[in-house]
Tab-separated table of C-alpha atoms and ligand atoms in Angstrom:
chain	number	residue	atom	x	y	z
A	1	MET	CA	132.208	87.339	109.656
A	2	LYS	CA	130.713	90.493	108.319
A	3	THR	CA	127.613	91.859	110.106
A	4	ILE	CA	124.588	93.187	108.423
A	5	ALA	CA	122.233	95.457	109.857
A	6	PHE	CA	118.856	94.134	108.571
A	7	PHE	CA	116.114	96.827	109.058
A	8	ASP	CA	112.296	96.369	108.922
A	9	ALA	CA	112.706	92.795	109.184
A	10	LYS	CA	109.514	90.538	108.959
A	11	PRO	CA	109.169	86.789	109.708
A	12	TYR	CA	109.119	86.084	105.934
A	13	ASP	CA	112.367	87.758	105.517
A	14	ARG	CA	113.937	85.939	108.217
A	15	GLU	CA	112.680	82.558	106.731
A	16	TRP	CA	114.196	83.116	103.488
A	17	PHE	CA	117.644	84.917	104.439
A	18	ASP	CA	118.280	82.261	107.120
A	19	HIS	CA	117.661	79.583	104.810
A	20	THR	CA	120.080	81.127	102.168
A	21	ASN	CA	122.657	82.549	104.385
A	22	THR	CA	126.106	80.706	104.465
A	23	HIS	CA	128.356	83.195	106.188
A	24	TYR	CA	127.158	86.512	107.388
A	25	ASP	CA	125.918	87.737	110.812
A	26	ILE	CA	122.465	89.121	110.338
A	27	ARG	CA	121.409	91.530	112.930
A	28	TYR	CA	117.617	91.503	112.593
A	29	LEU	CA	116.046	94.815	113.460
A	30	GLU	CA	112.284	95.167	113.677
A	31	SER	CA	112.442	98.921	113.191
A	32	LYS	CA	112.487	100.717	109.865
A	33	LEU	CA	115.454	102.738	109.043
A	34	THR	CA	114.875	106.514	109.914
A	35	PRO	CA	117.217	109.148	111.249
A	36	ALA	CA	116.390	108.056	114.672
A	37	THR	CA	116.874	104.287	114.309
A	38	ALA	CA	120.247	104.755	111.971
A	39	ARG	CA	122.337	104.295	115.318
A	40	LEU	CA	121.012	100.711	115.553
A	41	ALA	CA	123.510	99.953	112.552
A	42	GLU	CA	126.490	100.735	114.712
A	43	GLY	CA	129.227	98.030	114.481
A	44	ALA	CA	127.654	96.463	111.342
A	45	ASP	CA	129.447	96.445	108.222
A	46	ALA	CA	126.469	97.053	105.792
A	47	VAL	CA	122.692	97.700	105.869
A	48	CYS	CA	120.037	95.902	104.236
A	49	ALA	CA	116.857	97.962	103.835
A	50	PHE	CA	113.493	97.493	102.097
A	51	VAL	CA	111.014	100.068	100.210
A	52	ASN	CA	109.713	101.675	103.132
A	53	ASP	CA	112.979	102.398	104.882
A	54	ASN	CA	114.072	106.074	104.961
A	55	GLY	CA	117.619	106.484	103.045
A	56	ASN	CA	117.503	110.390	103.238
A	57	ALA	CA	120.432	112.566	103.573
A	58	GLU	CA	120.542	112.577	107.290
A	59	VAL	CA	120.447	108.774	107.485
A	60	ILE	CA	123.343	108.512	104.763
A	61	ASP	CA	125.488	110.712	106.853
A	62	LYS	CA	124.669	108.970	110.115
A	63	LEU	CA	125.609	105.619	108.662
A	64	HIS	CA	128.612	106.959	107.015
A	65	ALA	CA	129.981	108.372	110.076
A	66	MET	CA	129.492	104.809	111.727
A	67	GLY	CA	131.871	103.538	108.856
A	68	ILE	CA	129.036	101.880	106.796
A	69	ARG	CA	129.956	101.778	103.392
A	70	LEU	CA	127.010	99.619	101.706
A	71	ILE	CA	123.339	99.790	101.532
A	72	ALA	CA	122.085	96.522	100.230
A	73	MET	CA	118.411	97.307	99.044
A	74	ARG	CA	116.393	94.015	99.021
A	75	SER	CA	113.777	95.582	96.692
A	76	ALA	CA	114.036	96.670	92.981
A	77	GLY	CA	112.524	100.224	93.448
A	78	TYR	CA	114.865	102.673	95.331
A	79	SER	CA	113.169	105.933	95.298
A	80	ASN	CA	113.622	106.176	99.281
A	81	VAL	CA	117.231	106.666	98.981
A	82	ASP	CA	118.723	110.050	98.398
A	83	PHE	CA	121.523	108.874	95.703
A	84	LYS	CA	122.924	112.297	95.534
A	85	ALA	CA	123.555	112.234	99.123
A	86	ALA	CA	124.957	108.579	99.047
A	87	TYR	CA	127.134	109.298	95.965
A	88	GLY	CA	130.973	109.247	96.970
A	89	LYS	CA	130.074	107.947	100.430
A	90	ILE	CA	128.015	104.810	100.500
A	91	ASN	CA	127.635	102.361	97.632
A	92	VAL	CA	123.837	101.330	97.012
A	93	VAL	CA	122.879	97.850	95.559
A	94	ARG	CA	119.514	96.537	94.759
A	95	VAL	CA	117.754	93.362	93.437
A	96	PRO	CA	116.784	94.592	89.994
A	97	ALA	CA	114.546	91.489	89.264
A	98	TYR	CA	113.561	88.754	91.728
A	99	SER	CA	110.286	87.780	89.827
A	100	PRO	CA	108.454	90.084	87.566
A	101	HIS	CA	106.017	87.320	87.222
A	102	ALA	CA	104.910	87.553	90.815
A	103	VAL	CA	104.166	91.530	90.481
A	104	ALA	CA	102.516	91.146	87.075
A	105	GLU	CA	100.412	88.155	88.331
A	106	HIS	CA	99.373	90.381	91.334
A	107	ALA	CA	98.377	93.356	88.833
A	108	MET	CA	96.184	90.980	87.037
A	109	GLY	CA	94.810	89.414	90.098
A	110	LEU	CA	93.834	93.214	91.128
A	111	LEU	CA	92.234	93.793	87.968
A	112	LEU	CA	90.343	90.542	88.056
A	113	THR	CA	89.210	91.230	91.666
A	114	VAL	CA	88.118	94.689	90.921
A	115	ASN	CA	86.240	94.093	87.805
A	116	ARG	CA	84.483	90.956	88.869
A	117	LYS	CA	83.987	92.059	92.461
A	118	LEU	CA	85.256	88.873	93.767
A	119	HIS	CA	86.118	90.739	97.077
A	120	ARG	CA	82.356	91.510	97.481
A	121	ALA	CA	81.362	88.133	96.259
A	122	TYR	CA	83.816	86.436	98.957
A	123	ASN	CA	82.158	88.614	101.800
A	124	ARG	CA	78.717	87.890	100.554
A	125	THR	CA	78.918	84.063	100.318
A	126	ARG	CA	80.580	83.720	103.789
A	127	ASP	CA	77.444	85.244	105.071
A	128	PHE	CA	75.390	82.675	102.882
A	129	ASN	CA	74.174	85.658	101.027
A	130	PHE	CA	74.244	84.049	97.436
A	131	SER	CA	72.752	87.222	95.669
A	132	ILE	CA	74.778	88.276	92.753
A	133	ALA	CA	72.903	91.838	92.137
A	134	GLY	CA	75.431	94.471	91.789
A	135	LEU	CA	78.517	92.118	90.955
A	136	THR	CA	78.422	92.676	87.135
A	137	GLY	CA	81.909	93.324	85.498
A	138	VAL	CA	82.978	93.605	81.855
A	139	ASP	CA	84.758	91.298	79.531
A	140	LEU	CA	88.362	91.882	79.406
A	141	TYR	CA	88.682	90.209	76.351
A	142	GLY	CA	88.880	92.776	73.327
A	143	LYS	CA	89.366	95.767	75.680
A	144	THR	CA	92.390	97.989	75.559
A	145	VAL	CA	95.012	97.707	78.268
A	146	GLY	CA	97.637	100.776	78.695
A	147	VAL	CA	100.795	99.824	79.923
A	148	ILE	CA	102.910	102.723	81.580
A	149	GLY	CA	106.586	101.475	81.799
A	150	THR	CA	107.529	98.432	79.457
A	151	GLY	CA	110.455	97.022	81.591
A	152	LYS	CA	110.658	93.533	83.194
A	153	ILE	CA	107.204	93.684	85.147
A	154	GLY	CA	105.329	95.620	82.341
A	155	ARG	CA	106.247	93.287	79.754
A	156	ALA	CA	105.296	90.277	82.091
A	157	PHE	CA	101.952	91.927	82.366
A	158	ILE	CA	101.695	92.633	78.851
A	159	ASP	CA	102.048	88.831	78.178
A	160	ILE	CA	99.460	87.859	80.589
A	161	CYS	CA	96.788	90.637	79.022
A	162	LYS	CA	97.679	89.186	75.497
A	163	GLY	CA	96.780	85.995	77.074
A	164	PHE	CA	93.458	87.445	77.843
A	165	GLY	CA	92.759	88.654	74.316
A	166	MET	CA	93.319	92.201	75.197
A	167	ARG	CA	94.751	94.960	72.916
A	168	VAL	CA	97.724	96.190	74.491
A	169	ILE	CA	99.192	99.827	73.816
A	170	ALA	CA	102.033	101.235	75.809
A	171	TYR	CA	104.041	104.487	77.022
A	172	ASP	CA	107.678	104.279	78.013
A	173	ALA	CA	110.010	107.236	78.241
A	174	PHE	CA	112.728	104.891	76.758
A	175	PRO	CA	110.532	102.432	74.509
A	176	ALA	CA	112.225	99.098	73.658
A	177	LYS	CA	113.100	98.599	70.048
A	178	ASP	CA	111.878	95.394	68.530
A	179	ALA	CA	109.949	94.367	71.304
A	180	GLY	CA	106.676	94.116	69.153
A	181	ILE	CA	104.930	96.485	71.574
A	182	GLU	CA	102.748	99.273	70.101
A	183	TYR	CA	104.000	102.472	71.841
A	184	VAL	CA	101.610	105.687	72.017
A	185	THR	CA	101.821	108.883	73.407
A	186	LEU	CA	100.807	109.440	77.160
A	187	ASP	CA	97.617	111.190	76.148
A	188	GLU	CA	96.754	108.627	73.621
A	189	LEU	CA	97.066	105.932	76.198
A	190	PHE	CA	94.859	107.914	78.392
A	191	SER	CA	92.204	108.367	75.975
A	192	GLN	CA	92.330	104.754	74.384
A	193	SER	CA	92.599	102.629	77.553
A	194	ASP	CA	90.053	100.722	79.127
A	195	VAL	CA	92.624	99.587	81.846
A	196	ILE	CA	95.691	101.561	82.724
A	197	SER	CA	98.328	99.630	84.629
A	198	LEU	CA	101.348	101.428	86.147
A	199	HIS	CA	104.808	99.714	85.625
A	200	CYS	CA	107.308	102.647	85.459
A	201	PRO	CA	109.584	103.617	88.470
A	202	LEU	CA	108.748	106.542	90.672
A	203	THR	CA	111.142	109.471	89.641
A	204	GLU	CA	110.754	113.243	89.469
A	205	GLN	CA	109.283	112.968	86.060
A	206	THR	CA	106.642	110.201	86.870
A	207	ARG	CA	105.422	111.599	90.412
A	208	HIS	CA	101.815	112.103	89.983
A	209	ILE	CA	101.787	110.854	86.519
A	210	LEU	CA	98.174	110.157	87.165
A	211	ASN	CA	97.103	113.565	88.308
A	212	GLU	CA	93.706	115.560	87.687
A	213	ASP	CA	94.666	116.530	84.111
A	214	ALA	CA	95.570	112.807	83.350
A	215	PHE	CA	92.067	111.566	84.640
A	216	ALA	CA	90.432	114.110	82.544
A	217	LYS	CA	91.689	112.813	79.498
A	218	MET	CA	90.606	109.108	80.239
A	219	LYS	CA	87.697	107.173	79.166
A	220	THR	CA	84.719	107.238	81.621
A	221	GLY	CA	84.831	103.571	83.154
A	222	VAL	CA	88.460	103.210	83.165
A	223	PHE	CA	90.446	100.841	85.536
A	224	ILE	CA	93.417	101.956	87.329
A	225	ILE	CA	95.892	99.230	88.454
A	226	ASN	CA	99.009	100.488	90.417
A	227	THR	CA	101.446	97.968	91.918
A	228	SER	CA	104.311	100.173	91.274
A	229	ARG	CA	104.852	103.087	93.531
A	230	GLY	CA	102.145	104.919	95.452
A	231	ALA	CA	103.061	108.533	94.538
A	232	LEU	CA	102.775	107.650	90.817
A	233	VAL	CA	99.106	108.624	91.480
A	234	ASP	CA	97.612	111.786	92.929
A	235	THR	CA	95.363	110.047	95.380
A	236	GLU	CA	93.218	112.953	95.758
A	237	ALA	CA	92.612	113.088	92.270
A	238	LEU	CA	91.853	109.432	91.766
A	239	LEU	CA	89.340	109.870	94.639
A	240	ASN	CA	87.618	112.395	92.703
A	241	ALA	CA	87.871	110.426	89.396
A	242	LEU	CA	86.207	107.564	91.498
A	243	ASN	CA	83.335	109.752	92.799
A	244	SER	CA	82.462	111.229	89.305
A	245	GLY	CA	82.429	107.616	87.882
A	246	LYS	CA	85.234	108.297	85.601
A	247	VAL	CA	87.305	105.657	86.948
A	248	ARG	CA	85.042	102.487	87.478
A	249	GLY	CA	87.573	100.719	89.663
A	250	ALA	CA	91.059	100.867	90.999
A	251	GLY	CA	93.351	97.841	92.101
A	252	LEU	CA	96.326	99.374	94.395
A	253	ASP	CA	99.088	97.423	96.081
A	254	VAL	CA	100.883	100.753	96.922
A	255	TYR	CA	99.813	104.279	98.237
A	256	GLU	CA	101.514	107.416	98.640
A	257	GLU	CA	101.677	107.569	102.159
A	258	GLU	CA	102.216	103.935	103.110
A	259	ALA	CA	105.733	104.261	104.672
A	260	GLU	CA	104.283	104.624	108.142
A	261	LEU	CA	101.464	102.110	107.637
A	262	PHE	CA	102.189	99.431	105.372
A	263	PHE	CA	103.798	95.880	106.381
A	264	GLU	CA	102.282	96.664	109.898
A	265	ASP	CA	98.989	95.489	111.807
A	266	ASN	CA	97.062	98.687	112.341
A	267	SER	CA	93.720	96.964	112.861
A	268	GLY	CA	93.605	98.225	116.686
A	269	ASN	CA	94.360	101.774	115.911
A	270	ILE	CA	91.966	104.625	114.684
A	271	MET	CA	92.897	105.293	111.149
A	272	LYS	CA	94.216	108.988	110.929
A	273	ASP	CA	94.836	109.045	107.246
A	274	ASP	CA	91.424	110.367	106.103
A	275	VAL	CA	92.493	109.841	102.431
A	276	LEU	CA	93.381	106.090	102.998
A	277	ALA	CA	90.137	105.606	105.111
A	278	LEU	CA	88.055	106.910	102.129
A	279	LEU	CA	90.072	104.881	99.582
A	280	VAL	CA	89.374	101.520	101.662
A	281	SER	CA	85.671	102.282	102.104
A	282	ARG	CA	85.184	102.532	98.375
A	283	PRO	CA	83.548	99.150	97.084
A	284	ASN	CA	85.342	99.503	93.831
A	285	VAL	CA	88.748	99.944	95.123
A	286	VAL	CA	90.831	96.792	96.320
A	287	LEU	CA	93.887	97.712	98.364
A	288	THR	CA	96.796	95.468	99.253
A	289	SER	CA	99.754	96.194	101.221
A	290	HIS	CA	102.817	96.276	98.866
A	291	GLN	CA	102.496	92.523	98.524
A	292	ALA	CA	102.717	91.881	94.728
A	293	PHE	CA	106.074	90.771	95.197
A	294	LEU	CA	105.328	88.091	97.866
A	295	THR	CA	105.961	84.564	96.331
A	296	GLU	CA	108.255	82.048	97.487
A	297	GLU	CA	110.276	82.224	94.101
A	298	ALA	CA	110.637	85.856	94.774
A	299	LEU	CA	111.611	85.766	98.437
A	300	GLN	CA	114.293	83.056	97.623
A	301	ASN	CA	115.763	85.300	94.660
A	302	ILE	CA	115.871	88.355	96.616
A	303	ALA	CA	117.765	86.620	99.539
A	304	GLN	CA	120.380	84.953	97.057
A	305	THR	CA	120.769	88.476	94.860
A	306	THR	CA	121.290	90.316	98.127
A	307	PHE	CA	124.040	87.818	99.381
A	308	ASP	CA	125.626	87.903	95.927
A	309	ASN	CA	125.433	91.867	96.111
A	310	LEU	CA	127.092	91.481	99.628
A	311	ASP	CA	129.875	89.055	98.272
A	312	GLU	CA	130.699	91.301	95.490
A	313	PHE	CA	131.303	94.417	97.992
A	314	PHE	CA	133.185	92.624	100.453
A	315	GLU	CA	135.212	90.858	97.826
A	316	ASN	CA	136.077	94.354	96.171
A	317	LYS	CA	134.459	93.210	92.748
A	318	ASN	CA	132.470	95.049	90.437
A	319	LEU	CA	129.051	95.669	91.857
A	320	THR	CA	126.793	94.217	89.256
A	321	ASN	CA	123.654	95.817	90.738
A	322	GLU	CA	124.903	99.185	91.816
A	323	VAL	CA	122.514	102.166	91.514
A	324	CYS	CA	123.661	105.809	91.790
A	325	TYR	CA	121.869	109.115	91.002
A	326	GLN	CA	123.048	109.105	87.213
A	327	CYS	CA	121.462	105.550	86.933
A	328	GLU	CA	118.265	106.967	88.441
A	329	LEU	CA	117.648	109.279	85.478
A	330	GLY	CA	117.121	105.990	83.737
A	331	LYS	CA	119.261	106.798	80.579
A	332	VAL	CA	122.844	106.177	79.457
A	333	VAL	CA	125.034	108.480	81.012
A	334	GLU	CA	128.323	109.526	79.223
A	335	ASN	CA	131.483	108.265	80.663
A	336	CYS	CA	129.121	106.073	83.280
A	337	ARG	CA	131.666	104.015	85.166
A	338	LYS	CA	129.171	101.153	85.544
A	339	THR	CA	129.091	100.621	81.770
A	340	ARG	CA	133.046	100.200	81.899
A	341	LYS	CA	131.973	97.480	84.742
A	342	GLU	CA	133.463	99.813	87.392
A	343	ARG	CA	132.022	100.853	90.793
A	344	CYS	CA	130.211	104.093	90.529
A	345	PHE	CA	132.667	105.746	92.858
B	401	NAD	P1	112.213	98.089	85.167
B	401	NAD	O1	113.443	98.690	85.444
B	401	NAD	O2	112.569	96.802	84.309
B	401	NAD	O3	111.219	98.847	84.089
B	401	NAD	C1	110.881	100.233	84.417
B	401	NAD	C2	110.435	100.538	83.144
B	401	NAD	O4	110.005	102.073	83.418
B	401	NAD	C3	111.589	100.931	81.987
B	401	NAD	O5	111.298	100.291	80.602
B	401	NAD	C4	111.975	102.265	82.086
B	401	NAD	O6	112.219	102.788	80.761
B	401	NAD	C5	110.607	102.853	82.398
B	401	NAD	N1	110.426	104.381	82.633
B	401	NAD	C6	111.582	105.015	83.076
B	401	NAD	N2	111.145	106.377	83.325
B	401	NAD	C7	109.934	106.390	82.878
B	401	NAD	C8	108.853	107.417	82.534
B	401	NAD	N3	109.334	108.669	82.944
B	401	NAD	N4	107.902	107.244	81.985
B	401	NAD	C9	107.493	106.082	81.686
B	401	NAD	N5	108.276	104.922	81.676
B	401	NAD	C10	109.378	105.181	82.320
B	401	NAD	O7	111.665	97.729	86.449
B	401	NAD	P2	110.591	96.699	86.765
B	401	NAD	O8	111.082	95.434	87.442
B	401	NAD	O9	109.779	96.376	85.601
B	401	NAD	O10	109.721	97.310	87.948
B	401	NAD	C11	108.857	98.506	87.636
B	401	NAD	C12	108.580	99.012	89.087
B	401	NAD	O11	107.630	98.025	89.773
B	401	NAD	C13	109.652	99.343	90.099
B	401	NAD	O12	110.119	100.696	89.850
B	401	NAD	C14	109.082	99.423	91.388
B	401	NAD	O13	108.641	100.670	91.746
B	401	NAD	C15	107.601	98.330	91.241
B	401	NAD	N6	107.632	97.303	91.897
B	401	NAD	C16	106.781	96.902	92.922
B	401	NAD	C17	106.577	95.976	93.528
B	401	NAD	C18	105.577	95.386	94.562
B	401	NAD	O14	105.701	94.525	95.382
B	401	NAD	N7	104.583	96.118	94.504
B	401	NAD	C19	107.723	94.804	93.404
B	401	NAD	C20	108.863	95.102	92.415
B	401	NAD	C21	108.638	96.276	91.691
């Protein structure tokens, strides 16, 4: 029986992985994967990791030295793995789609909450405060939403927005042909959108795609929704834009510096991250802790696809969901082995 070192395990992971597991010995570890904890994988055949685990070059080398040849990411995003370091040493697989609807629906939930101030209304009525002063929102109907990244989640979000009667414009570095999407330049998207929602991966090209320059080009009163990766937004620039009124509200499921904080109960600690403390203190910011994926359907799909990925690896088959540093470029690579249905190395 193959042993899987499962880092950053949470009760909901165990529930769905145990429910779906048929033939693996899963060593659940509460620790996140870091250079210091990598040794906990000693004796395992593969590592299973999540979005805030650290797959940097040091970790890759330590795992490789212990004989680990596979990291199975149980996430779609994989910006936390150093693929150049992994290439030739450790194959990396992921779960490319588990429920784009889960994330897209959460993005709309954030937009509705921050626009109609549902979080504030909830607190008021719990206190029998039935005043509605200060809770005015705007109709989404007829407004323009700018979607950055029109992959699986971006498109699910576009469909939801169309259901609300919104005009949809989009930017993608690799636009989908014949998808019936109105593509515009990034600058046009910034200047025309009443709502901007991020659905692209975090890469060197997209890091701080919403920065001071970008906020300067936006309409006053724009809503920002980020369910993708925290570092797509320069948080200090967002705070300035919230202060100036340029941004009317922000719904965030991710945060640049979330790795040490999210998925843990920090309620008994003094919050040392001043930027996060400032964000959370704003009445027009709604922050959730990277939970957009968290539906029963998504958890079931994550577990099943991860087991399928592990089976393919241990049965020496082609790795359907393998990613490498070339894939990360997001474009068709000449002589890509994956397109020939071979392993990346
Ligand atoms: P996807 O690969 O289907 O789509 C990503 C899209 O982004 C593609 O169309 C791609 O062409 C586009 N893109 C790539 N580089 C770009 C660039 N420089 N500028 C603009 N667009 C670019 O991915 P997906 O399944 O739709 O997921 C999108 C992102 O959502 C993931 O990368 C991940 O970061 C995030 N995500 C978050 C959660 C959560 O729980 N909050 C869960 C799953 C995924």
